[in-house]
XYZ file of C-alpha atoms in Angstrom:
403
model
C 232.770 173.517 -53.120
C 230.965 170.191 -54.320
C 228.331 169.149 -56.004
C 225.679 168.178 -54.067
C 228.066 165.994 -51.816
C 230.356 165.848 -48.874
C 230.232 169.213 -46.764
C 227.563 171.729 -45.185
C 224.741 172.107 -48.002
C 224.781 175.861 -49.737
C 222.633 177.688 -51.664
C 224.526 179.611 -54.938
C 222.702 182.603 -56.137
C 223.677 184.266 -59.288
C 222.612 187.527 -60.365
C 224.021 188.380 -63.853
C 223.391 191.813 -65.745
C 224.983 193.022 -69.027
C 227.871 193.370 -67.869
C 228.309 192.199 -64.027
C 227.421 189.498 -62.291
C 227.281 189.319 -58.341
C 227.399 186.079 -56.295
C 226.743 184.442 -53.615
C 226.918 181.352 -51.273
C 224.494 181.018 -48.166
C 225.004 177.980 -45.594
C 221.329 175.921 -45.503
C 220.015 175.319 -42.441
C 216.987 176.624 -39.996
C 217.227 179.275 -42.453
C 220.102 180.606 -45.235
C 223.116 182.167 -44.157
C 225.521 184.770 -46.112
C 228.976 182.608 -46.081
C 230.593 183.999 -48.953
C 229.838 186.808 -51.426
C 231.414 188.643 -54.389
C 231.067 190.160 -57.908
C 233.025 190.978 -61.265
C 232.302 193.889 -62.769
C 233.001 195.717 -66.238
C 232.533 192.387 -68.336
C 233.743 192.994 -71.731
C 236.371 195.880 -70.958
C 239.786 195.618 -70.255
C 240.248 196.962 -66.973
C 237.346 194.161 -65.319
C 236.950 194.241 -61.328
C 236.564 191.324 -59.666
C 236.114 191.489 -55.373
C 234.929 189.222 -52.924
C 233.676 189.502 -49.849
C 234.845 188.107 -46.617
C 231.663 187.708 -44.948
C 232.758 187.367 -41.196
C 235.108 190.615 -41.670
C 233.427 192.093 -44.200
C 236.599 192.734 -46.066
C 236.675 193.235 -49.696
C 239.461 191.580 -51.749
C 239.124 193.370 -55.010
C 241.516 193.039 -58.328
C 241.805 194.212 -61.545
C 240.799 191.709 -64.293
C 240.462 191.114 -67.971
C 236.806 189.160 -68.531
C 236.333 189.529 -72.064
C 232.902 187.982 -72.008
C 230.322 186.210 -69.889
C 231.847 182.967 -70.901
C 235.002 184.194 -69.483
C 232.869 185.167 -66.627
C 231.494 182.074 -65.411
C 234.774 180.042 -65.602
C 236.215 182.984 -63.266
C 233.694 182.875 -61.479
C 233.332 178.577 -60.866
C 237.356 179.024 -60.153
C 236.308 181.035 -57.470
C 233.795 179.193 -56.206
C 236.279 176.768 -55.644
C 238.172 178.623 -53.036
C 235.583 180.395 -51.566
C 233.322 177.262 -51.121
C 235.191 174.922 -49.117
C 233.694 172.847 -47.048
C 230.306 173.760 -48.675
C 228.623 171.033 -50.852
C 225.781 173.083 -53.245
C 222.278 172.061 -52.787
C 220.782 174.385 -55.382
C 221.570 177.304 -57.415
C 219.290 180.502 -57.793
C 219.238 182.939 -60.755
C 217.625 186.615 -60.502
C 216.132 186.570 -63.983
C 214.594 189.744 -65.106
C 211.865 188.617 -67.116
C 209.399 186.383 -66.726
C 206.744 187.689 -69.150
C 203.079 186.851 -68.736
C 203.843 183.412 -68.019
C 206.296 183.110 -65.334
C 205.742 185.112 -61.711
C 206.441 182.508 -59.205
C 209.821 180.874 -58.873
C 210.263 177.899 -61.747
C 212.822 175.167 -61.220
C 214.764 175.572 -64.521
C 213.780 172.669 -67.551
C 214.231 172.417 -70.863
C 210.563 174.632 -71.279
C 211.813 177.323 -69.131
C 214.753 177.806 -70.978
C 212.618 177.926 -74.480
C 210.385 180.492 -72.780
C 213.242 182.670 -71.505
C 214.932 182.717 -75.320
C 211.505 183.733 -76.778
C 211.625 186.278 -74.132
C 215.571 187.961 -74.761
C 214.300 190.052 -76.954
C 212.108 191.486 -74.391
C 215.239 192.632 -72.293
C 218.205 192.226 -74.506
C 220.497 193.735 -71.511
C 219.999 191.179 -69.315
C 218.092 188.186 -70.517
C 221.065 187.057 -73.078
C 223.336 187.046 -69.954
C 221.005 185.502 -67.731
C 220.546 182.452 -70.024
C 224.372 182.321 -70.751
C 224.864 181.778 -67.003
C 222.249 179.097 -66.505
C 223.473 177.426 -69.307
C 226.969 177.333 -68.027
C 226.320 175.979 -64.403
C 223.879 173.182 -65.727
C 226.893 171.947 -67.651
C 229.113 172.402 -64.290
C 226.175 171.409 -61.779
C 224.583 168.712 -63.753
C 222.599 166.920 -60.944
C 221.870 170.291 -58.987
C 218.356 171.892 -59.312
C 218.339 175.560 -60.512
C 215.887 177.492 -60.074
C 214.577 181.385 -62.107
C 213.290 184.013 -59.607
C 211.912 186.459 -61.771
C 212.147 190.005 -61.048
C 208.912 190.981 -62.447
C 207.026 188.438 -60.576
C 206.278 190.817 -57.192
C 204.029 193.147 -59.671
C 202.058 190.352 -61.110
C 198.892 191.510 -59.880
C 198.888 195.190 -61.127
C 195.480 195.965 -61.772
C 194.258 196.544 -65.577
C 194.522 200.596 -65.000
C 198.242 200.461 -64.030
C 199.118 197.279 -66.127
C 197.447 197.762 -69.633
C 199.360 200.137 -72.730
C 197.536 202.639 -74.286
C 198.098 201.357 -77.493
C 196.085 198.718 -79.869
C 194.437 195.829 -78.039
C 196.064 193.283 -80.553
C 199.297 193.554 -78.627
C 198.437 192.839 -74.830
C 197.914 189.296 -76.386
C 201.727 189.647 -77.704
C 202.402 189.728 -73.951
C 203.367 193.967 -74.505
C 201.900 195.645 -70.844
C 203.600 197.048 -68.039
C 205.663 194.595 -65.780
C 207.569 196.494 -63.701
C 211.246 195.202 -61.915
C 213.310 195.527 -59.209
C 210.463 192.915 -57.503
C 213.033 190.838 -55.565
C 214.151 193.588 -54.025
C 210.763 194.837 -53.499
C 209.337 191.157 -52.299
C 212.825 191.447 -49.913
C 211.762 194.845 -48.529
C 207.992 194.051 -47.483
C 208.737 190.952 -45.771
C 211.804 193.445 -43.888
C 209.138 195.929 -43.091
C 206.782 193.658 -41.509
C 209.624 192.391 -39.329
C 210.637 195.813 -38.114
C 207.248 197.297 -38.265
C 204.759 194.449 -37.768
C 202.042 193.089 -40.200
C 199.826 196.189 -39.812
C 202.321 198.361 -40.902
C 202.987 196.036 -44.104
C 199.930 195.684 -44.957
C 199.037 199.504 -44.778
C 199.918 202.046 -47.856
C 203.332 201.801 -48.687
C 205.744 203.419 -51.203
C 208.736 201.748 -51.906
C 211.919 203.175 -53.740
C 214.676 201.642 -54.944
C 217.080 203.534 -56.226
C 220.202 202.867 -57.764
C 222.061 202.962 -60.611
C 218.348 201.446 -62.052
C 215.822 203.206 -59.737
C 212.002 202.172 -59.381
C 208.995 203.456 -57.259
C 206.166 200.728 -56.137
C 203.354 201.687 -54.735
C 201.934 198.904 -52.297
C 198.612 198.318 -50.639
C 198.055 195.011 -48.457
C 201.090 194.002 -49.822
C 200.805 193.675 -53.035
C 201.843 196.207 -56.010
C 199.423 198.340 -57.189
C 201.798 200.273 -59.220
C 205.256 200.862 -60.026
C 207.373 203.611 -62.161
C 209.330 200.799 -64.462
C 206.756 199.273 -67.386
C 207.578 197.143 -70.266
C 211.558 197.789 -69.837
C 213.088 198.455 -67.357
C 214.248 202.083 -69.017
C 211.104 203.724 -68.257
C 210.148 205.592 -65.290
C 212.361 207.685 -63.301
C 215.913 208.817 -64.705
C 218.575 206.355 -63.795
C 222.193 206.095 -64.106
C 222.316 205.901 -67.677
C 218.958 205.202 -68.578
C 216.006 207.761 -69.718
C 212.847 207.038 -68.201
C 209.577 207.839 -69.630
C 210.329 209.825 -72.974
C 207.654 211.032 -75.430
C 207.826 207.691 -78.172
C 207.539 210.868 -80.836
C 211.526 211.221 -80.718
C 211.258 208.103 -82.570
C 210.263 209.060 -85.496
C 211.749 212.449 -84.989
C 215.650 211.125 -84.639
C 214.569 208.337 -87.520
C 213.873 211.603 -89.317
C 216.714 214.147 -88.871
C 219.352 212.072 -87.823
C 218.759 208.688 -89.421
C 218.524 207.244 -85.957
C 217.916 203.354 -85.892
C 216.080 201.022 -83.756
C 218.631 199.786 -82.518
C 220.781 202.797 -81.893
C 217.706 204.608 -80.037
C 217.696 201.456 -78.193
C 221.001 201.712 -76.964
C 220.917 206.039 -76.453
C 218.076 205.713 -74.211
C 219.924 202.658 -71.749
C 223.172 203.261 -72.036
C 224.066 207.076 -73.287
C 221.021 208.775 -71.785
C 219.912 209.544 -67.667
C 222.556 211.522 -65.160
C 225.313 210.407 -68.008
C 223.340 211.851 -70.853
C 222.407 214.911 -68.715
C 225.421 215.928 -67.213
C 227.771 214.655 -69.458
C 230.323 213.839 -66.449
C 229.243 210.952 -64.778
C 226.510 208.265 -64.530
C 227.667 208.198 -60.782
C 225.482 210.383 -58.100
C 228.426 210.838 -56.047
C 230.208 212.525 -58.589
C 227.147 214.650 -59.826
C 226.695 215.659 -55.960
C 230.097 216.161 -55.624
C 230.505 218.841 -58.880
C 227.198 220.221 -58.357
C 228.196 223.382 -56.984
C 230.746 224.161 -59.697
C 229.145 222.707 -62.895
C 225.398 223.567 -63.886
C 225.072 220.264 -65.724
C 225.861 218.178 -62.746
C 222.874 220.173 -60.818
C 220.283 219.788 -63.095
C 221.097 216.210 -63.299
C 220.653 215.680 -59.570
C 217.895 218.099 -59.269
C 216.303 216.492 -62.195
C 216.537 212.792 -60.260
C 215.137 213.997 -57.398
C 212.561 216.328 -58.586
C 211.268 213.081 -60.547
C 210.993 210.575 -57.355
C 209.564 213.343 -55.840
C 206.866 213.662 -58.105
C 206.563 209.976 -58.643
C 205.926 210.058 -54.307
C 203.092 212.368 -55.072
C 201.438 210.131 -57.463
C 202.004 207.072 -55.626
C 200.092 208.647 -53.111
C 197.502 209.650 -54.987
C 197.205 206.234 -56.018
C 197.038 204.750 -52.629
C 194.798 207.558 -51.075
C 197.223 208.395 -48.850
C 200.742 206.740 -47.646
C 201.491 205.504 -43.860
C 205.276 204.135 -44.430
C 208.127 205.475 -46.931
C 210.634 203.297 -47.703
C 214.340 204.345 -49.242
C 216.450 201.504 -50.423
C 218.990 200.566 -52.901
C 222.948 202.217 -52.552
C 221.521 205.908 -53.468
C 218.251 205.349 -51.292
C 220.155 203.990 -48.274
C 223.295 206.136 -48.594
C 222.372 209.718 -50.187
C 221.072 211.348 -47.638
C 220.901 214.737 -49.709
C 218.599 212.789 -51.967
C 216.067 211.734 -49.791
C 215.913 215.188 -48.116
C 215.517 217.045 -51.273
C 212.902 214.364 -52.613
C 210.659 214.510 -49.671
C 211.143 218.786 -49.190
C 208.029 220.000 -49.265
C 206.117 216.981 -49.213
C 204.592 218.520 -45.814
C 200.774 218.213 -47.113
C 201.025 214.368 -47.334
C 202.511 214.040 -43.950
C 205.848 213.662 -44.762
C 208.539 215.314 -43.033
C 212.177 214.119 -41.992
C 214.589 214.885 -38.896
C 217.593 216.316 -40.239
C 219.801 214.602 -38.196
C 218.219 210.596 -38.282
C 218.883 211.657 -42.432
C 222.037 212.925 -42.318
C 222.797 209.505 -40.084
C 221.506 206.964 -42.672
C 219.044 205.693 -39.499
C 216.307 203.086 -40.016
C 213.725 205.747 -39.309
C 214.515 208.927 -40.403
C 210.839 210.369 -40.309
C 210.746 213.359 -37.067
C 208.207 212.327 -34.760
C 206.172 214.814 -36.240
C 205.350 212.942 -39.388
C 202.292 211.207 -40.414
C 204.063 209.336 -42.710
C 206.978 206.998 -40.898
C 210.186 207.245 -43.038
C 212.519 203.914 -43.375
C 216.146 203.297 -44.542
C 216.609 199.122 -45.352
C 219.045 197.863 -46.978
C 218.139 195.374 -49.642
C 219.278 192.010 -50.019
C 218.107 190.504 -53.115
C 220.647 187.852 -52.755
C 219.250 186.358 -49.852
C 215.435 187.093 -51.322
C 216.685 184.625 -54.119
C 217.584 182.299 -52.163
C 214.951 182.302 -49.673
C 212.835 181.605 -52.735
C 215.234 178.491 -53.743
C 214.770 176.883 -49.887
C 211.234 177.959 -50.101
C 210.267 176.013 -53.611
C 212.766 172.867 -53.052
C 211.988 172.825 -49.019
C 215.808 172.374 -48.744
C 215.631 173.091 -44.841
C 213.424 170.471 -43.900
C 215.884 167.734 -45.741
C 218.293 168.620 -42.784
């Protein structure tokens, strides 16, 4: 692959998390195309996984691989590029960045003040921002005359009204920039503009509940298409239980582990995100599949999964509530478009809002799964927040109309 010369002009999109980063290349023309896709996984342990993607087949080469660090990362990952990139010349380069804090919602073509802003930010999201900035970093040094550009994950919630965005806590510190964001908005930005193509603009711009759930999981509740609410707040640990992450705790066990167990900062930090959700509750697996698997011979593994889906339940309920009602559900993410068990047992006996599923549609992973007896129609899409970024790239640099 080139920079910016000889061969069919691509768009890169990075999306880099503590400890993974996923990849890929799309072809720029009436509109981006997927040509070449991957991810490495486990970064910083010795048995890394790196696999790409054979778009046309859909093949997945995958290998084991030591990546000590994100440095490591990115040189693996340029080395790849190489191969994988042929005939490509990159145009641009797009980076999911999970942060944007009170400043940044739109898509910013990275300078040298975007970069100050994001460090002042890391400590806002030290999972992801640190890595995030490593991997800009690195590919401005590699891609010196290519434009790179932040899409910020918590730019699709931007206009949360004061009741859904404001902390109960002193006034002082909404002017430190500490309110509910809310994440997962690429994703969420991806799925609206998916649901008015398979539904129409009425339908999009009706009362909508969106999940995405995952190993991180998020509700969003949408009316005329923008985000009224959403489960995630300042972090993206609150909320609903995720794969290893808490959700909403009571802030008293604080104090209380400070107290008997001479808990730190820093190590609460790190129990709630890392040590704490299905892992922390069943004490087997921060994988679904496993917990659904060993439910019916371990007790631990069942409350964990009937815990998860006894929380987006409720959170449906509120959402709805919040709306006044709710005209289109919408699963999404791998355990949203895959777990078909999930999504039954979070909508059972959501009847009274007009909610009610056809077993087999479910059990099929269909795009509507909703029996024709629901008020409510009930989606399946697959997210793409890949292609969201770099939709956002051609949209901000108007790369398609250069051709």
């Amino acid at each position: 692959m080139s920079e910016a010369g000889n061969g069919l002009p691509a768009v890169l999109t990075l999306n880099a998390g503590s400890s993974s980063v996923k990849w890929a290349l799309f072809r720029v023309g009436a509109g981006p195309v997927r040509a070449a896709a991957g991810q490495i996984e486990r970064i910083g342990l010795r048995d890394g996984i790196v696999t790409v993607t054979d778009v046309a087949t859909g093949h997945n080469e995958r290998r084991i691989e030591q990546v000590p660090d994100h440095a490591a990362s990115v040189r693996l990952l340029i080395d790849q590029l190489a191969q994988s990139g042929k005939g490509l010349s990159v145009q641009a380069i797009g980076h999911r960045v999970v942060h944007g804090g009170s400043r940044y919602a739109a898509p910013q073509v990275v300078s040298a003040e975007v970069m100050d802003e994001l460090r002042r930010l890391s400590p806002y999201d030290p999972e992801h921002l640190p890595a995030e900035i490593t991997f800009i970093e690195a590919f401005g040094t590699e891609y010196s005359q290519v434009p790179q550009v932040a899409c910020f994950d918590t730019g699709f919630h931007q206009h949360l009204p004061p009741v859904a965005r404001l902390l109960a806590i002193p006034r002082r510190y909404e002017t430190l920039g500490i309110r509910r964001y809310g994440f997962h908005g690429l994703s969420y930005a991806f799925l609206m503009e998916e649901l008015e193509r398979v539904a129409g603009r009425d339908a999009a711009r009706g009362k909508v509940i969106l999940a995405h759930l995952g190993n991180g999981a998020s509700l969003a509740a949408v009316r005329d298409g923008v985000s009224i609410d959403t489960s995630m707040g300042f972090t993206p640990a609150s909320g609903l239980p995720m794969s290893t992450r808490s959700g909403d705790l009571d802030p008293g066990l604080v104090s209380y582990l400070a107290r008997t167990e001479g808990m730190t900062a820093d190590q609460f930090h790190h129990m709630v995100n890392a040590q704490s959700g299905l892992l922390g509750l069943s004490e087997i697996s921060p994988d679904l599949r496993d917990l659904l698997a060993q439910e019916g011979r371990d007790a631990r593994a069942a409350e964990a999964v009937a815990l998860f889906c006894y929380q987006g339940k409720k959170w449906i309920g509120a959402y709805a509530a919040a709306l006044g009602g709710v005209e289109q559900l919408v699963f999404s993410g791998g355990i949203g478009e895959h777990a078909a068990v999930v999504r039954a047992r979070m909508c059972e006996g959501l009847d009274f809002l007009g909610i009610r599923l056809d077993e087999g549609r479910n059990q099929a992973n269909a795009a509507v799964i909703s029996s024709p007896a629901s008020r409510v129609t009930v989606r399946v899409i697959r997210t793409d927040e890949e292609s969201q970024i770099a939709q956002s790239v051609c949209r901000l640099l108007a790369l398609n109309a250069r051709r």
